[in-house]
Coordinates of C-alpha atoms in Angstrom, one line a residue:
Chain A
X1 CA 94.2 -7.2 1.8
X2 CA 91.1 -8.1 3.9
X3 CA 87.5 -7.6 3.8
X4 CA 84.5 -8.5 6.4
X5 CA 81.9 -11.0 5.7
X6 CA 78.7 -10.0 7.4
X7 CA 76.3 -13.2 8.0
X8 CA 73.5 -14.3 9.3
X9 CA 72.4 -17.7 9.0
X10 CA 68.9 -17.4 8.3
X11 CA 69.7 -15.1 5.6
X12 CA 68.8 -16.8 2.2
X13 CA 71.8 -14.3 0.1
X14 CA 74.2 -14.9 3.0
X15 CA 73.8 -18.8 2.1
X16 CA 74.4 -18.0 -1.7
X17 CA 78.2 -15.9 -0.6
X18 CA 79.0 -18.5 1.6
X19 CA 79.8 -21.0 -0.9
X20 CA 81.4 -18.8 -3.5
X21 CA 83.6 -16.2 -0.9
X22 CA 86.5 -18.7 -0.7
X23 CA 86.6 -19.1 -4.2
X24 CA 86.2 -16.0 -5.4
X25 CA 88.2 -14.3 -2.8
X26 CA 91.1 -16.9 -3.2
X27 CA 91.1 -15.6 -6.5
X28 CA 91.2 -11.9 -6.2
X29 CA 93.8 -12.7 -3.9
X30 CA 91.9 -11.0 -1.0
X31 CA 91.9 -12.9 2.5
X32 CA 88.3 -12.9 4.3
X33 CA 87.3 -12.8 7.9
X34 CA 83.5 -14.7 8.3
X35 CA 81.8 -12.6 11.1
X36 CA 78.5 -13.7 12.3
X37 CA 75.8 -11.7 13.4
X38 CA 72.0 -11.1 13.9
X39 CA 69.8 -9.4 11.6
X40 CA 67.3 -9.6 13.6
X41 CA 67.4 -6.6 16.0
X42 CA 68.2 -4.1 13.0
X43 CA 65.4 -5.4 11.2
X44 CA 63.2 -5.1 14.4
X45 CA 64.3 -1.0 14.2
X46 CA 62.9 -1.1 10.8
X47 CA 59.1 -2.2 11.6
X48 CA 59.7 -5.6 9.3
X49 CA 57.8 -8.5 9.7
X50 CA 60.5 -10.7 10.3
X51 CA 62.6 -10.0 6.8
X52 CA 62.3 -7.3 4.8
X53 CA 61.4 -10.1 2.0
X54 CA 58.4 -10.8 3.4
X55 CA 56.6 -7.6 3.1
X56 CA 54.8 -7.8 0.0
X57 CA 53.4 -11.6 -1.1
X58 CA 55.0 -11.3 -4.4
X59 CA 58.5 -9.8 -3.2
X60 CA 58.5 -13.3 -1.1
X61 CA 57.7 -14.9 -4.4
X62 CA 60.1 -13.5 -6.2
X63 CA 63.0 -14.1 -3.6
X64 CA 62.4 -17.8 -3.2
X65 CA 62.2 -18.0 -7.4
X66 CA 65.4 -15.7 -7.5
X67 CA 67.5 -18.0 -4.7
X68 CA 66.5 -21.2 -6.6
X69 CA 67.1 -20.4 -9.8
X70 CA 70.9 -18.7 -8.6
X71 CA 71.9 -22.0 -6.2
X72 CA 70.7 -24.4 -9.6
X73 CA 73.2 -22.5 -11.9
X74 CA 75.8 -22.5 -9.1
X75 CA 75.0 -26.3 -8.7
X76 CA 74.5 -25.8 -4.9
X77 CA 71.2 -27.4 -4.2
X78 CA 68.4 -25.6 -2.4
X79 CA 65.3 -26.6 -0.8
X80 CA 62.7 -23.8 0.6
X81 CA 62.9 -24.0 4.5
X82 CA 59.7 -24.8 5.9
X83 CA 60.4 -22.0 8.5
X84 CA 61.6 -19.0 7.4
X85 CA 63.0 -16.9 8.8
X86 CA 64.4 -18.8 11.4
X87 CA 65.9 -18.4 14.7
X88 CA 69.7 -17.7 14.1
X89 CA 70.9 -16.8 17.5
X90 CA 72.2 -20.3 18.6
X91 CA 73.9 -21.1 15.4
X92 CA 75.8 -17.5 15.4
X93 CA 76.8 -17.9 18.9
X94 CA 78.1 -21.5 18.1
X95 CA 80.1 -20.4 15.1
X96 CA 81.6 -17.4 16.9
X97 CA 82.8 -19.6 19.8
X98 CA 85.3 -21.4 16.9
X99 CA 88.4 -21.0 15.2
X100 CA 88.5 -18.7 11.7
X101 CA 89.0 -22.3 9.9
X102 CA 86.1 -24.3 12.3
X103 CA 83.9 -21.5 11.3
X104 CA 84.1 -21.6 8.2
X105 CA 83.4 -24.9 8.1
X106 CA 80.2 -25.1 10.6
X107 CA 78.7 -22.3 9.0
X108 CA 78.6 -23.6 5.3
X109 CA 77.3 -26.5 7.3
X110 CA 74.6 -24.9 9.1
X111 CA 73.6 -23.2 5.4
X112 CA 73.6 -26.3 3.5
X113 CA 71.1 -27.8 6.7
X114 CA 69.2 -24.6 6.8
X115 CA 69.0 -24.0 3.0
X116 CA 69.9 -27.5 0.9
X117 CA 67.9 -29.8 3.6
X118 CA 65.2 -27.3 4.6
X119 CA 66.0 -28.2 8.5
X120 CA 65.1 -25.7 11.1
X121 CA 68.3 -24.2 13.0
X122 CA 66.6 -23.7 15.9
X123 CA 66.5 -27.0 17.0
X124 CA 69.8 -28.6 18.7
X125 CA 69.4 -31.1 16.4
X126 CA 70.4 -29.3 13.9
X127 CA 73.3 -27.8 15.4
X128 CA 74.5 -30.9 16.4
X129 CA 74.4 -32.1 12.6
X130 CA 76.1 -29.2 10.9
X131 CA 78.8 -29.7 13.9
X132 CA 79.1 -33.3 13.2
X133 CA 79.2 -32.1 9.3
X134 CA 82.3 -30.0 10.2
X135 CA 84.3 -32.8 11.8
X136 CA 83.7 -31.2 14.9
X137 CA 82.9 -32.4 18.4
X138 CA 78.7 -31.7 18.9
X139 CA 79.3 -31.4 22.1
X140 CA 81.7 -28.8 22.2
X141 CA 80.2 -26.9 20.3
X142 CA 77.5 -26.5 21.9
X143 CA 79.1 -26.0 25.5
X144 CA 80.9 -23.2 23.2
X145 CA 77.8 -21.5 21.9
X146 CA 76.9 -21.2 26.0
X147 CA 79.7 -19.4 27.3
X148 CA 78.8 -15.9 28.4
X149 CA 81.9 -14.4 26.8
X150 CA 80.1 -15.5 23.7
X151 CA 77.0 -14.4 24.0
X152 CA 78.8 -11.5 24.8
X153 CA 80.5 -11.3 21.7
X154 CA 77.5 -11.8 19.5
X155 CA 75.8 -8.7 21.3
X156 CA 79.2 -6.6 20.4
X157 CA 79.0 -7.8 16.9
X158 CA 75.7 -6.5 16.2
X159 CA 76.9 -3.6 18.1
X160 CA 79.5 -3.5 15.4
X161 CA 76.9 -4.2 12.3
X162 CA 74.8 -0.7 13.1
X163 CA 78.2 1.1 13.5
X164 CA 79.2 -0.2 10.2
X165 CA 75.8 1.1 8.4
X166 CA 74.5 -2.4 7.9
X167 CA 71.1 -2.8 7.2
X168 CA 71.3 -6.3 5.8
X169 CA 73.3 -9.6 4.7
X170 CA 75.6 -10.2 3.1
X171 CA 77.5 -7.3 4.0
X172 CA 81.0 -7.3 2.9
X173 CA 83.2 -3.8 4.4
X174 CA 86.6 -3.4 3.0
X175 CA 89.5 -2.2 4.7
X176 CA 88.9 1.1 4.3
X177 CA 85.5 0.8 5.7
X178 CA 83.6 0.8 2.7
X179 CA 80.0 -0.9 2.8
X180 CA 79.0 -3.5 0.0
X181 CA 75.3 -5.0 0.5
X182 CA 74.2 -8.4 -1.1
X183 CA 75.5 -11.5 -2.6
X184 CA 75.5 -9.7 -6.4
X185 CA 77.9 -7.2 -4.9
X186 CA 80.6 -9.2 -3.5
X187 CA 82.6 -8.7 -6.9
X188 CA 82.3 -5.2 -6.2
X189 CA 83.3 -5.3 -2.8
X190 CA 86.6 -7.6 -3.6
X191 CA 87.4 -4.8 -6.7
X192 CA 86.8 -2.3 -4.5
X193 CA 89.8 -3.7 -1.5
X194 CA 92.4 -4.7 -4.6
X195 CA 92.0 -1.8 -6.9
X196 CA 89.7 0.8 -5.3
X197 CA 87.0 0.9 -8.2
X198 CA 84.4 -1.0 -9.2
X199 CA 85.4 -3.8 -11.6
X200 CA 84.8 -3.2 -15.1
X201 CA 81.4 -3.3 -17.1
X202 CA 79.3 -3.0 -13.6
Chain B
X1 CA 63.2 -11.5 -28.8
X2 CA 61.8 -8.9 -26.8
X3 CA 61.7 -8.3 -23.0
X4 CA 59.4 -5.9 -20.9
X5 CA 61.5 -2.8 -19.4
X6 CA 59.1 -1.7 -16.7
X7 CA 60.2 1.6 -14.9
X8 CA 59.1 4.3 -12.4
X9 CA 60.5 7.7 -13.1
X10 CA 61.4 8.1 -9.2
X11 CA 63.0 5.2 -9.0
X12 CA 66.8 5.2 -8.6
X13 CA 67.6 2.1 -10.3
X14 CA 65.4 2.6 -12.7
X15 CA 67.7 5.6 -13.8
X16 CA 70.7 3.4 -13.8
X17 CA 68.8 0.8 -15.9
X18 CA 67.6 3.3 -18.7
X19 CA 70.6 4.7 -19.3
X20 CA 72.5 1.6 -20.3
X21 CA 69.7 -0.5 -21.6
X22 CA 69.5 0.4 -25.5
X23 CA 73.2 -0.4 -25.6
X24 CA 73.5 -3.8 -23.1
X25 CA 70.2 -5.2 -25.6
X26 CA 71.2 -4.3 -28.5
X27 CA 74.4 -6.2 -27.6
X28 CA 72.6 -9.1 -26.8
X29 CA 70.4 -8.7 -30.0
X30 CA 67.3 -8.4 -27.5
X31 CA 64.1 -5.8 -28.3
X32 CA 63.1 -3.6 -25.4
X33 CA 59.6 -2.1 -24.6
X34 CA 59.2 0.6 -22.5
X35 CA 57.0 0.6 -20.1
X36 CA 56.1 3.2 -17.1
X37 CA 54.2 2.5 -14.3
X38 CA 53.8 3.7 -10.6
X39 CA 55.9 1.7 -7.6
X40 CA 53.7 4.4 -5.1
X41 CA 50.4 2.0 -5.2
X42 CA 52.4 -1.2 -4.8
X43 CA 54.2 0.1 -1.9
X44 CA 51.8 1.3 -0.3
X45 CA 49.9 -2.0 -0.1
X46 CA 53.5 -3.5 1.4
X47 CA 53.0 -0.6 4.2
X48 CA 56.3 1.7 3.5
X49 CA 56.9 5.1 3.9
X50 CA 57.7 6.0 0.4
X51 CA 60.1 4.0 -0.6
X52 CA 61.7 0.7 1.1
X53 CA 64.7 1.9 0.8
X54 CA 64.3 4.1 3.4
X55 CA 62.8 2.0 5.7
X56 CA 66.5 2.3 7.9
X57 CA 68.2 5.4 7.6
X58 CA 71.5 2.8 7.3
X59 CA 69.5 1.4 4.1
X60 CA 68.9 5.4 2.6
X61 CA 72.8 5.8 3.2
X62 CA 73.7 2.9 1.6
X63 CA 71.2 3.2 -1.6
X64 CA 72.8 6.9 -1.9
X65 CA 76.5 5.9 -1.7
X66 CA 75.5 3.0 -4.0
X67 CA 73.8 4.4 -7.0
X68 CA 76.2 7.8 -7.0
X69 CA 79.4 4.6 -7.1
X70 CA 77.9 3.1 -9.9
X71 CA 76.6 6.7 -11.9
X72 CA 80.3 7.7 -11.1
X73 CA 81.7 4.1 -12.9
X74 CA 79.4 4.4 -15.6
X75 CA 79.9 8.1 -16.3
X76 CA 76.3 9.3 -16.2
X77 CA 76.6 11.6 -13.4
X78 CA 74.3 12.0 -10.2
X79 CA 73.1 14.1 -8.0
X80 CA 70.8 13.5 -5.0
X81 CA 67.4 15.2 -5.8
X82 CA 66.2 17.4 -2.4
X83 CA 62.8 15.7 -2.6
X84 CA 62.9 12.3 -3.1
X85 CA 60.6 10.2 -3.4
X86 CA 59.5 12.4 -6.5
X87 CA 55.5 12.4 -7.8
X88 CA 55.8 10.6 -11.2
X89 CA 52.5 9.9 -12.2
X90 CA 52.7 13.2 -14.6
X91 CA 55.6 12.1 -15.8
X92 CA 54.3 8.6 -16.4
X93 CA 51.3 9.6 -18.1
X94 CA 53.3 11.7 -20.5
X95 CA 55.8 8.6 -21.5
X96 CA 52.8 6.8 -22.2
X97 CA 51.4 9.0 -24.6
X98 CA 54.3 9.2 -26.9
X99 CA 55.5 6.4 -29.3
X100 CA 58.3 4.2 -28.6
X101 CA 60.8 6.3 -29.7
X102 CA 59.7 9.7 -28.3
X103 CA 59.0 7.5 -25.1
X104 CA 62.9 6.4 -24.7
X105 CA 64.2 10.0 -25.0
X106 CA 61.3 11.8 -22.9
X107 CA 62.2 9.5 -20.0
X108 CA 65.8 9.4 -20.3
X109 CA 65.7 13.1 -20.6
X110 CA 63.0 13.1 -17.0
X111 CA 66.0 10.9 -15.5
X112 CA 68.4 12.7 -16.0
X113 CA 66.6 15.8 -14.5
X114 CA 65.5 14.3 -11.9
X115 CA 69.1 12.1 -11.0
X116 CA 71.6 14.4 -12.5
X117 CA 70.3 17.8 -12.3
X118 CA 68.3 16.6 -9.0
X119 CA 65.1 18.8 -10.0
X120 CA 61.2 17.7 -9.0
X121 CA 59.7 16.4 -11.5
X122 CA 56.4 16.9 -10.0
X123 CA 56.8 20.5 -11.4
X124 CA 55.8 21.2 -14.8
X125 CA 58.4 23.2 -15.8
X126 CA 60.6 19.9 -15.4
X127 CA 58.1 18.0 -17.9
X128 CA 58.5 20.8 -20.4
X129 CA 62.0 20.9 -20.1
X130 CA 62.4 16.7 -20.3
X131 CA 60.3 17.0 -23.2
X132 CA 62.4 20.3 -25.0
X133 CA 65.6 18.2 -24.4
X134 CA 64.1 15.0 -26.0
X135 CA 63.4 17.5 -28.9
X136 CA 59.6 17.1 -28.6
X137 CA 56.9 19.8 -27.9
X138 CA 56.1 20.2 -24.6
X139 CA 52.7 21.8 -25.1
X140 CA 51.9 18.3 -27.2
X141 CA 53.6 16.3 -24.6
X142 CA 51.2 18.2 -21.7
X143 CA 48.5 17.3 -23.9
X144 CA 48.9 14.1 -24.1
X145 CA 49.1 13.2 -20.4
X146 CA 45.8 15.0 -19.8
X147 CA 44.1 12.6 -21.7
X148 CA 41.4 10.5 -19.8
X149 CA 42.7 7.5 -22.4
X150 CA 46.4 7.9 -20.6
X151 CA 45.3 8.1 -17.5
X152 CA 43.3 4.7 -18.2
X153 CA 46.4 2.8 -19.4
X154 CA 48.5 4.0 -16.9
X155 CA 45.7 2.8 -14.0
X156 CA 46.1 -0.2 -16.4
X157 CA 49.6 -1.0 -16.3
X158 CA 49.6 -0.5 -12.8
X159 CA 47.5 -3.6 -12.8
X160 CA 49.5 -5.5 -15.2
X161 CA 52.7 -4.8 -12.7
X162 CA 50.7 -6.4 -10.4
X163 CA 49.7 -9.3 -12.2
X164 CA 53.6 -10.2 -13.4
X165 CA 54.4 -9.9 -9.4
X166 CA 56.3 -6.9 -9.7
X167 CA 56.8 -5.0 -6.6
X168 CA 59.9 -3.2 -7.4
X169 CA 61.8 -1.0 -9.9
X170 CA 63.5 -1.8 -12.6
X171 CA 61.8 -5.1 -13.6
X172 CA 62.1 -6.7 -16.3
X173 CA 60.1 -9.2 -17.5
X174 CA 61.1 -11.2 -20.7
X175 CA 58.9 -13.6 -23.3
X176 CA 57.8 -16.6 -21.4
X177 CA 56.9 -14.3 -18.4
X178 CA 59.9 -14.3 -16.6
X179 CA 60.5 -11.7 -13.6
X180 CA 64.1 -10.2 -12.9
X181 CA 64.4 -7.5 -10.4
X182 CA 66.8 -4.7 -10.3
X183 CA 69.3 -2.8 -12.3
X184 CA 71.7 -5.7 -11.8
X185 CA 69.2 -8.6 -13.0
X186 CA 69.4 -6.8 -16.3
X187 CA 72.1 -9.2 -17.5
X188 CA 70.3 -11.9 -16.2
X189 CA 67.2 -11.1 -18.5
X190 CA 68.7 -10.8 -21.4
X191 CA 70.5 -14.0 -21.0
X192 CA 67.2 -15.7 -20.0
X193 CA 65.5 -14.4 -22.9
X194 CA 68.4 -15.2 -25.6
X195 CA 69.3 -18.9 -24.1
X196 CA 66.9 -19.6 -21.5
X197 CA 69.9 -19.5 -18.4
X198 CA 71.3 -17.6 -16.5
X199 CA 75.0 -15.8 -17.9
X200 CA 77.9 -17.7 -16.6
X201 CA 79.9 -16.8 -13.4
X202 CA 76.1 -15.2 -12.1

């Protein structure tokens, strides 16, 4: 039993699945596959202003009060990015150039810089850090993130996204190709691939 | 302990939170008010085209699949009304007019026409008939929402939606102010209201 993680790295519900999906998927039993990709062309389709968050003052209010208030009862830490949303395309390409278990890794650390630290992914810098975070060589990764067979790969993957129906992130599709949107419904999606319901009392 | 159940007749998740919000409060031990409003004057400050859920035809798929999944698992039934967004401002103003009590059964009753039976509710034959099946008279209940005092509070709550930051349906809003947003923050609320956290394992 498998399902699909759907992330983007600027995404502020993608960072909240991140560091629960091995725990709670380890115990549902259900083994995960982290698959990067950008929201940012689909969101362009929809006319948004960047995230779909940020269309009404107090929907962006409410998001930043909702994400703070989650990551402090999960004990995770959070700090509002000063930019937001940020330029994910570097950091996706880097973490798709890895290994399943490197990507893991890099990507929780690229979160925790983007979303714990406030840092801005968009800078090399940054990159760099998360890699070095990771146990991983910077440099390396980064000569990773430029290959053209990557860059390649991340177009494919957003290729895959609209195919898929997604719209947003987290997106978790189970085996049988069902859609779950959103950190909140990642119980659903894991009840969904062991037993093919929703879990009780949802 | 009392929280604020604000709702829009044409809202999907709205119709999902109404129908399981007498029994998940009393559970908790928690008061509920009702309280209509309109989502059509916020939105249309954020710019969408009716609703943002269908600001991606993926998103519309999705929101479909999703609330007819969770109707099915809660065993309240749904079907996908033809027009949709519906006109709920008569529908509004008639809720508002009626007590507490009348308030809770005239609006379940307009849900479930509108999200079970999938009829317009901008017709009045679908007030009279929300109004007959919450056993009240739908001459009186007509009546009512003609008044230019209804109309007022309505314009008024409107404004009130506004001032709490609410730019979706359901919200809920509990004593010290608090906003939660969507059908699946309800649990949140109440727990927020009753201890001042967030449940466990949220």
């Amino acid at each position: 039993m498998a399902i699909t993680f759907w992330y983007d790295h600027s995404s502020t519900y993608s960072y909240l699945a991140a560091m629960r999906i091995e725990e709670v998927s380890g115990a549902a039993g259900v083994e995960v596959e982290w698959q990067p990709f950008l929201l940012g062309p689909i969101f362009a389709e929809a006319g948004y202003g960047g995230s779909p968050n940020l269309t009404l003052p107090s929907k962006a209010d409410y998001m930043w009060r909702d994400i703070g208030r989650r990551a402090e009862h999960r004990g995770i830490g959070f700090a509002k990015p000063e930019v937001f949303p940020q330029k994910s395309v570097s950091a996706a390409r880097a973490a798709l150039s890895l290994s399943d278990t490197q990507r893991r890794a890099f990507s929780k650390a690229v979160f925790r810089q983007v979303f714990v630290t406030g840092a801005d992914m968009a800078q090399e810098e940054v990159i760099r850090e998360a890699a070095a975070q990771a146990d991983l060589d910077p440099d390396a990764v980064l000569a990773g993130a430029a290959k053209p067979s990557v860059k390649e790969a991340l177009f494919k993957a957003v290729e895959r996204a609209k195919a898929h129906g997604i719209f947003g992130a987290p997106a978790f599709v189970t085996s049988d190709g069902t859609l779950f949107w959103g950190d909140d419904r990642l119980e659903d999606a894991l009840s969904w691939e062991t037993t093919g319901a929703l879990p009780p009392g949802r």
